[in-house]
Amino acid sequence: MTLAPLAPEPITPDPPHAPPSPLLTQSWLDLAFLHWPVDPEVVAPLLPSGTVPDTLNGVTYVGLVAFRMHRVGWFRLPGVPYLGSFPETNVRLYSVDARGRRGVVFRSLDASRLVPVAFGRALFRLPYVWSRMAVRHDGATVTYSSSRRLPGPRGAHSRIVLRVGERVETPTELEHFLTARWGMHTAFFGRPLYLPNSHPRWPLHRAELLACEEDLVTAAGLPRPVGAPVSVLYSPGVPVEFGLPPRRPGGIPTP
């Protein structure tokens, strides 16, 4: 007998589940969140088996998120200072599975360290790519740049320039929907996989987009964004823990 899909989890600024037993620890710093609306029917074929586009008022979104990964570590061991710290820019979509778990789906993850790129591709089957990248501060202005090396398409790039504004005291429902995501949906050797994460509530700031030159979204198989992003946010960052996949009774990982 096939069970009916559960209703999606509430959109909450705090994790809807207990903190997972940590598999990976890291910090995400100096984040730029840029988002454009996209038709759910367009992104549905790009999602892993067992998931559908997560929508708010009938709309889903594609996100271009640039930041600094800081001191990635295993379990509760100290994070690695050099190999575990690097700029990253990802193109992501928003998903929900039959158990109601909201998550993100990464279409690409550009990173500047070759070893983490190779590790992420080999172990987690994530679409990491090796790129030249930098994050630079000039007062309230932050510039994120990337140019792809391997595996390609070579030369795919992004340049994002933000001016950081005032703190967001009360985020909107859309801002929570786009930033407070408590898991990742992916496929592992053809099987759907969900990895939960946990972190403190986002400190968010309004941001003015001074420049956005990129072709990472189209390189990820999505239509070119039309017009300015509908949401531009900045965060100084949070510490994050990724947990092991939830397990059914008997120790079998759930999809």
XYZ file of N, CA and C in Angstrom, residues 5-18 54-56 95-104 173 176-177 180-185 194-197 246:
123
model
N 1.364 11.375 0.443
C 2.402 12.303 0.898
C 1.914 13.117 2.094
N 2.821 13.386 3.005
C 2.508 14.233 4.146
C 2.555 15.702 3.749
N 1.831 16.527 4.487
C 1.891 17.971 4.247
C 3.290 18.478 4.547
N 3.773 19.490 3.831
C 5.110 20.021 4.109
C 5.238 20.529 5.543
N 6.432 20.420 6.069
C 6.723 20.983 7.381
C 6.395 22.471 7.387
N 6.093 23.037 8.556
C 5.908 24.488 8.619
C 7.191 25.214 8.204
N 7.028 26.419 7.683
C 8.179 27.281 7.395
C 8.550 27.969 8.703
N 9.687 27.607 9.252
C 10.066 28.107 10.567
C 11.488 28.656 10.534
N 11.777 29.711 11.311
C 13.141 30.254 11.357
C 14.094 29.390 12.164
N 13.556 28.423 12.906
C 14.371 27.518 13.712
C 14.138 26.093 13.234
N 15.110 25.193 13.454
C 14.962 23.818 12.962
C 13.690 23.159 13.508
N 12.923 22.462 12.658
C 11.709 21.789 13.116
C 11.987 20.457 13.802
N 13.257 20.054 13.856
C 13.611 18.767 14.449
C 14.763 18.974 15.422
N 14.998 17.983 16.260
C 16.124 18.051 17.184
C 17.428 18.100 16.399
N 9.276 22.768 -3.981
C 8.636 23.410 -2.835
C 8.198 24.799 -3.276
N 6.969 25.146 -2.981
C 6.420 26.406 -3.473
C 5.864 27.235 -2.319
N 5.819 28.528 -2.556
C 5.154 29.468 -1.667
C 4.199 30.273 -2.532
N 12.921 22.097 -2.533
C 12.281 20.794 -2.703
C 11.519 20.409 -1.443
N 10.591 19.468 -1.636
C 9.889 18.852 -0.510
C 9.642 17.403 -0.891
N 9.753 16.496 0.101
C 9.574 15.079 -0.201
C 8.255 14.571 0.358
N 7.995 13.279 0.161
C 6.721 12.687 0.562
C 6.541 12.662 2.068
N 7.636 12.799 2.825
C 7.548 12.863 4.286
C 7.342 14.288 4.780
N 7.209 15.234 3.854
C 6.967 16.626 4.213
C 8.216 17.419 4.530
N 9.392 16.826 4.315
C 10.640 17.499 4.675
C 11.039 18.482 3.569
N 11.146 19.738 3.946
C 11.598 20.770 3.006
C 13.116 20.731 2.932
N 13.656 21.031 1.758
C 15.101 21.023 1.624
C 15.559 21.862 0.455
N 16.847 21.761 0.177
C 17.428 22.385 -0.998
C 17.989 21.282 -1.886
N 7.623 35.991 5.369
C 7.453 34.559 5.130
C 8.334 34.099 3.974
N 11.991 33.789 5.149
C 12.178 32.535 5.885
C 12.188 31.345 4.921
N 11.271 31.341 3.963
C 11.168 30.236 3.008
C 12.472 30.037 2.247
N 15.648 29.618 5.555
C 15.558 28.655 6.665
C 15.222 27.279 6.114
N 16.224 26.629 5.558
C 16.064 25.315 4.958
C 16.823 24.312 5.808
N 16.139 23.266 6.238
C 16.698 22.400 7.284
C 17.091 21.014 6.781
N 17.443 20.932 5.505
C 17.911 19.660 4.973
C 18.298 19.788 3.519
N 18.939 18.777 3.021
C 19.382 18.716 1.627
C 18.868 17.425 1.010
N 18.229 17.547 -0.153
C 17.831 16.383 -0.934
C 18.851 16.167 -2.044
N 18.348 12.185 2.048
C 18.054 13.432 2.754
C 19.040 13.587 3.901
N 19.750 14.729 3.931
C 20.674 15.032 5.020
C 20.152 16.241 5.783
N 19.821 16.071 7.074
C 19.310 17.205 7.852
C 20.445 18.118 8.295
N 20.105 19.380 8.513
C 21.074 20.311 9.098
C 20.419 21.146 10.184
N 18.351 10.272 8.468
C 17.474 9.627 9.456
C 17.343 8.152 9.152
